[in-house]
């Protein structure tokens, strides 16, 4: 009888994805070690680091070090701030910025340079192949030329993770095997389906998405606002459908963190720890229950097969 397999799906959410590190800390301390990990976007970076053998302390230290690097400065995350209150000057500059973005969107495929993204991946991950990882791993991207999802489980880690984190319009798409690949969050923000496809008996999903709050009519003035809001709603509904299949969901309270606020990583990690700690007793009970159910289902299947033969 084969081993009972636990799968862990780490969702996308930019800086909010550092909460995954806190969740992993708590799971490890409670002896819950996944047999397979799947990640999307930031979940792909954290998942890949973990499956390469980095401890959660080493991962946290890596994030802290990254903020002081030249690569972090090149990515200009600190300049992607937005104010809650607007005055006449921010309104004016907001309109100018919107026009500039519209112009750039017609002449450039992304606002960030590929070399900066490559340096970021190189900083966080070793140059190894999927087959060399300590824990089996997969990450999700979307091929926008063919209109299909791509699940990486072999080949170089860098190429796969780079594809999974490529936020459309912000980061350059990755040309791979005749396709044009972008962030996997468009089809699997929390890649639970990958765990099922791999044959995991119990799935744990970690959702670090921002959620969706109501907006006023005044916030839906431009074509950008309307198009962005519509895509947010579509992704939210898709995510709600997909996470119904997960056996256990962990959702850290990081909704107020913006995707580019990496300097708030410690706040995110603590939120991940807090949420996982609060749900650990329930998670352990669910794992035990599923193990017993799976054991008897397999015994019944074996016994039935023997009678038939």
Tab-separated table of C-alpha atoms in Angstrom:
chain	number	residue	atom	x	y	z
A	1	UNK	CA	0.000	0.000	0.000
A	2	UNK	CA	1.456	3.344	-1.054
A	3	UNK	CA	2.288	6.158	1.346
A	4	UNK	CA	-0.356	8.725	2.335
A	5	UNK	CA	0.735	11.924	0.560
A	6	UNK	CA	0.216	15.463	1.798
A	7	UNK	CA	0.326	18.244	-0.789
A	8	UNK	CA	0.829	21.963	-0.180
A	9	UNK	CA	-0.389	24.652	-2.620
A	10	UNK	CA	1.145	28.113	-2.167
A	11	UNK	CA	-0.803	30.892	-3.846
A	12	UNK	CA	0.263	34.103	-5.534
A	13	UNK	CA	0.039	37.591	-4.076
A	14	UNK	CA	3.373	39.370	-4.494
A	15	UNK	CA	4.805	40.570	-1.179
A	16	UNK	CA	1.878	38.954	0.656
A	17	UNK	CA	3.376	35.613	-0.416
A	18	UNK	CA	6.111	35.959	2.214
A	19	UNK	CA	3.358	34.869	4.634
A	20	UNK	CA	3.972	31.371	3.227
A	21	UNK	CA	7.251	31.326	5.168
A	22	UNK	CA	5.347	31.779	8.439
A	23	UNK	CA	2.904	29.016	7.533
A	24	UNK	CA	5.778	26.657	6.696
A	25	UNK	CA	7.458	27.436	10.043
A	26	UNK	CA	4.373	26.324	11.954
A	27	UNK	CA	3.768	23.232	9.819
A	28	UNK	CA	7.361	22.082	10.350
A	29	UNK	CA	7.215	22.621	14.120
A	30	UNK	CA	4.107	20.433	14.201
A	31	UNK	CA	5.633	17.649	12.127
A	32	UNK	CA	3.512	18.354	9.047
A	33	UNK	CA	5.962	18.055	6.151
A	34	UNK	CA	4.487	18.079	2.631
A	35	UNK	CA	5.350	15.293	0.197
A	36	UNK	CA	4.699	17.620	-2.725
A	37	UNK	CA	4.552	21.403	-3.143
A	38	UNK	CA	2.922	23.435	-5.908
A	39	UNK	CA	3.293	27.191	-6.251
A	40	UNK	CA	2.007	30.108	-8.280
A	41	UNK	CA	3.819	33.438	-8.630
A	42	UNK	CA	5.319	34.376	-5.214
A	43	UNK	CA	4.170	30.964	-4.019
A	44	UNK	CA	6.449	29.524	-6.709
A	45	UNK	CA	9.492	31.392	-5.354
A	46	UNK	CA	8.830	30.423	-1.721
A	47	UNK	CA	7.889	26.865	-2.668
A	48	UNK	CA	11.003	26.429	-4.802
A	49	UNK	CA	13.276	27.747	-2.026
A	50	UNK	CA	11.690	25.353	0.460
A	51	UNK	CA	11.905	22.356	-1.870
A	52	UNK	CA	15.541	23.182	-2.649
A	53	UNK	CA	16.297	22.608	1.027
A	54	UNK	CA	16.372	26.107	2.523
A	55	UNK	CA	15.095	26.334	6.093
A	56	UNK	CA	12.380	28.869	6.912
A	57	UNK	CA	14.944	30.919	8.865
A	58	UNK	CA	17.233	30.963	5.826
A	59	UNK	CA	14.311	32.008	3.623
A	60	UNK	CA	13.414	34.881	5.934
A	61	UNK	CA	17.040	35.987	6.020
A	62	UNK	CA	17.159	35.902	2.203
A	63	UNK	CA	14.185	38.258	1.949
A	64	UNK	CA	15.757	40.653	4.481
A	65	UNK	CA	19.035	40.668	2.530
A	66	UNK	CA	17.267	41.179	-0.797
A	67	UNK	CA	15.860	44.552	0.298
A	68	UNK	CA	19.385	45.967	0.614
A	69	UNK	CA	20.544	44.773	-2.824
A	70	UNK	CA	20.978	46.804	-6.012
A	71	UNK	CA	18.524	44.442	-7.698
A	72	UNK	CA	15.779	45.533	-5.300
A	73	UNK	CA	16.515	49.173	-6.177
A	74	UNK	CA	16.367	48.353	-9.902
A	75	UNK	CA	12.900	46.861	-9.459
A	76	UNK	CA	11.693	50.216	-8.010
A	77	UNK	CA	9.150	48.653	-5.652
A	78	UNK	CA	9.527	51.587	-3.236
A	79	UNK	CA	8.227	53.954	-5.896
A	80	UNK	CA	5.014	51.976	-6.391
A	81	UNK	CA	3.253	53.662	-3.489
A	82	UNK	CA	-0.312	54.890	-3.437
A	83	UNK	CA	-1.881	57.338	-1.004
A	84	UNK	CA	-5.191	56.723	0.685
A	85	UNK	CA	-6.053	60.441	0.649
A	86	UNK	CA	-5.696	62.508	-2.501
A	87	UNK	CA	-5.336	66.245	-2.952
A	88	UNK	CA	-5.296	68.353	-6.085
A	89	UNK	CA	-1.620	67.609	-6.725
A	90	UNK	CA	-1.914	63.820	-6.449
A	91	UNK	CA	-5.015	63.933	-8.648
A	92	UNK	CA	-3.106	65.904	-11.275
A	93	UNK	CA	-0.036	63.676	-11.210
A	94	UNK	CA	-2.288	60.619	-11.181
A	95	UNK	CA	-3.792	61.674	-14.502
A	96	UNK	CA	-0.352	62.367	-15.984
A	97	UNK	CA	0.913	58.974	-14.777
A	98	UNK	CA	-2.131	57.233	-16.266
A	99	UNK	CA	-1.452	58.784	-19.684
A	100	UNK	CA	2.206	57.751	-19.490
A	101	UNK	CA	1.223	54.154	-18.629
A	102	UNK	CA	-1.178	54.116	-21.559
A	103	UNK	CA	1.601	55.267	-23.896
A	104	UNK	CA	4.155	52.793	-22.510
A	105	UNK	CA	1.693	49.917	-22.746
A	106	UNK	CA	1.627	50.389	-26.503
A	107	UNK	CA	5.403	50.382	-27.009
A	108	UNK	CA	6.783	48.084	-24.271
A	109	UNK	CA	5.849	44.548	-23.249
A	110	UNK	CA	6.586	45.248	-19.557
A	111	UNK	CA	7.435	48.083	-17.181
A	112	UNK	CA	10.261	46.161	-15.453
A	113	UNK	CA	13.412	44.977	-17.192
A	114	UNK	CA	14.051	41.263	-17.731
A	115	UNK	CA	17.617	41.521	-16.432
A	116	UNK	CA	16.351	42.765	-13.047
A	117	UNK	CA	13.871	39.874	-12.809
A	118	UNK	CA	16.616	37.389	-13.733
A	119	UNK	CA	18.867	38.812	-11.013
A	120	UNK	CA	16.053	38.492	-8.465
A	121	UNK	CA	15.500	34.817	-9.334
A	122	UNK	CA	19.256	34.207	-9.208
A	123	UNK	CA	19.415	35.777	-5.738
A	124	UNK	CA	16.705	33.552	-4.267
A	125	UNK	CA	17.254	30.235	-6.057
A	126	UNK	CA	20.193	27.986	-6.952
A	127	UNK	CA	20.715	27.023	-10.581
A	128	UNK	CA	19.355	23.480	-10.354
A	129	UNK	CA	16.891	21.203	-12.106
A	130	UNK	CA	13.512	20.011	-10.793
A	131	UNK	CA	14.863	16.476	-10.447
A	132	UNK	CA	17.514	17.688	-7.982
A	133	UNK	CA	15.042	19.159	-5.481
A	134	UNK	CA	14.685	17.595	-2.039
A	135	UNK	CA	10.863	17.702	-2.188
A	136	UNK	CA	8.917	17.209	-5.451
A	137	UNK	CA	7.775	20.596	-6.740
A	138	UNK	CA	5.683	22.126	-9.521
A	139	UNK	CA	4.760	25.666	-10.495
A	140	UNK	CA	2.104	27.129	-12.759
A	141	UNK	CA	2.294	29.619	-15.627
A	142	UNK	CA	-0.051	30.611	-18.461
A	143	UNK	CA	0.783	30.398	-22.156
A	144	UNK	CA	-1.018	33.462	-23.536
A	145	UNK	CA	-0.183	32.549	-27.148
A	146	UNK	CA	-1.969	29.169	-26.921
A	147	UNK	CA	-4.454	30.112	-24.206
A	148	UNK	CA	-3.585	27.291	-21.787
A	149	UNK	CA	-1.989	26.652	-18.431
A	150	UNK	CA	1.533	25.256	-18.202
A	151	UNK	CA	2.581	23.178	-15.193
A	152	UNK	CA	6.349	22.896	-14.787
A	153	UNK	CA	7.680	19.702	-13.201
A	154	UNK	CA	10.925	19.252	-15.086
A	155	UNK	CA	13.780	21.299	-16.497
A	156	UNK	CA	15.620	24.273	-14.940
A	157	UNK	CA	14.002	25.800	-11.860
A	158	UNK	CA	14.927	29.367	-12.828
A	159	UNK	CA	13.050	29.233	-16.119
A	160	UNK	CA	9.923	27.784	-14.525
A	161	UNK	CA	9.768	30.206	-11.593
A	162	UNK	CA	10.535	33.161	-13.848
A	163	UNK	CA	7.514	32.205	-15.972
A	164	UNK	CA	5.238	31.740	-12.948
A	165	UNK	CA	5.993	35.198	-11.462
A	166	UNK	CA	5.735	37.252	-14.674
A	167	UNK	CA	2.872	39.602	-13.827
A	168	UNK	CA	1.353	40.622	-17.180
A	169	UNK	CA	2.353	44.135	-18.187
A	170	UNK	CA	4.603	44.576	-15.137
A	171	UNK	CA	7.206	41.867	-15.791
A	172	UNK	CA	8.281	40.630	-19.226
A	173	UNK	CA	6.731	37.350	-20.418
A	174	UNK	CA	8.993	34.329	-20.832
A	175	UNK	CA	9.429	32.789	-24.264
A	176	UNK	CA	9.405	29.015	-23.737
A	177	UNK	CA	8.917	26.030	-26.041
A	178	UNK	CA	7.160	28.120	-28.684
A	179	UNK	CA	4.886	29.787	-26.123
A	180	UNK	CA	4.656	33.154	-24.357
A	181	UNK	CA	4.340	32.551	-20.606
A	182	UNK	CA	3.056	34.817	-17.825
A	183	UNK	CA	2.009	34.613	-14.156
A	184	UNK	CA	0.011	31.455	-13.386
A	185	UNK	CA	-2.392	33.366	-11.144
A	186	UNK	CA	-4.685	33.983	-14.098
A	187	UNK	CA	-5.717	30.302	-14.063
A	188	UNK	CA	-4.586	28.889	-10.685
A	189	UNK	CA	-3.972	31.521	-8.029
A	190	UNK	CA	-3.862	28.710	-5.436
A	191	UNK	CA	-2.725	25.630	-7.423
A	192	UNK	CA	-4.836	22.999	-5.650
A	193	UNK	CA	-5.585	21.149	-8.898
A	194	UNK	CA	-1.871	20.394	-9.364
A	195	UNK	CA	-1.835	18.556	-6.012
A	196	UNK	CA	-4.777	16.403	-7.072
A	197	UNK	CA	-3.169	15.654	-10.440
A	198	UNK	CA	0.044	14.583	-8.672
A	199	UNK	CA	-1.915	12.101	-6.569
A	200	UNK	CA	-1.878	13.791	-3.161
A	201	UNK	CA	-4.318	12.289	-0.683
A	202	UNK	CA	-4.640	15.451	1.405
A	203	UNK	CA	-4.291	19.017	0.140
A	204	UNK	CA	-3.426	22.158	2.093
A	205	UNK	CA	-3.930	25.468	0.320
A	206	UNK	CA	-2.487	28.820	1.406
A	207	UNK	CA	-4.376	31.802	-0.004
A	208	UNK	CA	-2.599	35.178	0.277
A	209	UNK	CA	-4.744	37.063	-2.224
A	210	UNK	CA	-5.923	40.575	-1.451
A	211	UNK	CA	-9.598	39.727	-1.693
A	212	UNK	CA	-12.081	42.158	-3.185
A	213	UNK	CA	-13.715	45.097	-1.438
A	214	UNK	CA	-16.455	47.317	-2.803
A	215	UNK	CA	-15.443	50.453	-4.713
A	216	UNK	CA	-17.336	53.655	-5.421
A	217	UNK	CA	-18.382	54.876	-8.861
A	218	UNK	CA	-15.771	57.635	-8.565
A	219	UNK	CA	-13.046	54.975	-8.499
A	220	UNK	CA	-14.163	53.554	-11.842
A	221	UNK	CA	-13.520	56.516	-14.120
A	222	UNK	CA	-10.925	55.350	-16.625
A	223	UNK	CA	-10.676	52.437	-19.055
A	224	UNK	CA	-7.797	51.111	-16.942
A	225	UNK	CA	-9.921	51.185	-13.774
A	226	UNK	CA	-12.834	49.386	-15.402
A	227	UNK	CA	-10.740	46.731	-17.164
A	228	UNK	CA	-8.696	46.052	-14.020
A	229	UNK	CA	-11.780	45.800	-11.816
A	230	UNK	CA	-13.447	43.390	-14.231
A	231	UNK	CA	-10.407	41.097	-14.318
A	232	UNK	CA	-10.224	41.184	-10.489
A	233	UNK	CA	-13.817	39.943	-10.246
A	234	UNK	CA	-13.208	37.151	-12.782
A	235	UNK	CA	-10.098	35.968	-10.929
A	236	UNK	CA	-11.914	36.093	-7.566
A	237	UNK	CA	-14.778	33.908	-8.813
A	238	UNK	CA	-12.349	31.441	-10.424
A	239	UNK	CA	-10.352	31.208	-7.181
A	240	UNK	CA	-13.487	30.584	-5.117
A	241	UNK	CA	-14.438	27.714	-7.410
A	242	UNK	CA	-10.948	26.173	-7.321
A	243	UNK	CA	-10.349	26.305	-3.560
A	244	UNK	CA	-13.569	24.386	-2.935
A	245	UNK	CA	-11.539	21.290	-3.834
A	246	UNK	CA	-8.899	21.854	-1.132
A	247	UNK	CA	-9.035	19.686	2.002
A	248	UNK	CA	-7.781	22.460	4.258
A	249	UNK	CA	-7.395	26.199	3.584
A	250	UNK	CA	-5.105	28.622	5.399
A	251	UNK	CA	-5.716	32.317	4.714
A	252	UNK	CA	-3.337	34.686	6.555
A	253	UNK	CA	-4.605	38.201	7.322
A	254	UNK	CA	-2.467	40.055	4.764
A	255	UNK	CA	-5.197	41.562	2.591
A	256	UNK	CA	-4.094	45.121	3.405
A	257	UNK	CA	-0.533	44.542	2.174
A	258	UNK	CA	0.055	45.657	-1.416
A	259	UNK	CA	1.797	43.231	-3.783
A	260	UNK	CA	4.937	45.416	-4.035
A	261	UNK	CA	5.372	46.145	-0.301
A	262	UNK	CA	8.165	43.633	0.243
A	263	UNK	CA	9.561	45.678	3.134
A	264	UNK	CA	6.538	44.502	5.133
A	265	UNK	CA	7.701	40.872	4.858
A	266	UNK	CA	8.073	40.419	8.632
A	267	UNK	CA	4.467	41.522	9.131
A	268	UNK	CA	3.407	38.988	6.499
A	269	UNK	CA	5.468	36.161	8.008
A	270	UNK	CA	3.970	36.808	11.443
A	271	UNK	CA	0.471	36.809	9.927
A	272	UNK	CA	1.240	33.435	8.336
A	273	UNK	CA	2.467	32.031	11.652
A	274	UNK	CA	-0.545	33.359	13.557
A	275	UNK	CA	-3.078	31.937	11.122
A	276	UNK	CA	-1.354	28.545	10.904
A	277	UNK	CA	-0.989	28.279	14.695
A	278	UNK	CA	-4.671	28.943	15.201
A	279	UNK	CA	-5.646	26.276	12.697
A	280	UNK	CA	-3.072	23.584	13.557
A	281	UNK	CA	-5.308	21.502	15.897
A	282	UNK	CA	-8.079	21.447	13.286
A	283	UNK	CA	-5.576	20.609	10.533
A	284	UNK	CA	-4.098	17.684	12.490
A	285	UNK	CA	-7.549	16.262	13.137
A	286	UNK	CA	-8.476	16.510	9.470
A	287	UNK	CA	-5.252	14.776	8.391
A	288	UNK	CA	-5.848	11.896	10.830
A	289	UNK	CA	-9.466	11.524	9.691
A	290	UNK	CA	-8.454	11.517	6.020
A	291	UNK	CA	-5.657	9.005	6.693
A	292	UNK	CA	-8.082	6.566	8.319
A	293	UNK	CA	-10.631	7.001	5.544
A	294	UNK	CA	-7.973	6.550	2.844
A	295	UNK	CA	-6.573	3.441	4.583
A	296	UNK	CA	-9.947	1.684	4.709
A	297	UNK	CA	-10.798	2.728	1.126
A	298	UNK	CA	-7.554	1.165	-0.100
A	299	UNK	CA	-8.016	-1.971	1.971
A	300	UNK	CA	-11.513	-2.357	0.556
A	301	UNK	CA	-10.188	-1.861	-2.987
A	302	UNK	CA	-7.452	-4.485	-2.452
A	303	UNK	CA	-9.914	-6.967	-0.988
A	304	UNK	CA	-12.343	-6.406	-3.854
A	305	UNK	CA	-9.569	-6.908	-6.421
A	306	UNK	CA	-8.553	-10.197	-4.779
A	307	UNK	CA	-12.118	-11.528	-4.883
A	308	UNK	CA	-12.461	-10.632	-8.559
A	309	UNK	CA	-9.178	-12.326	-9.449
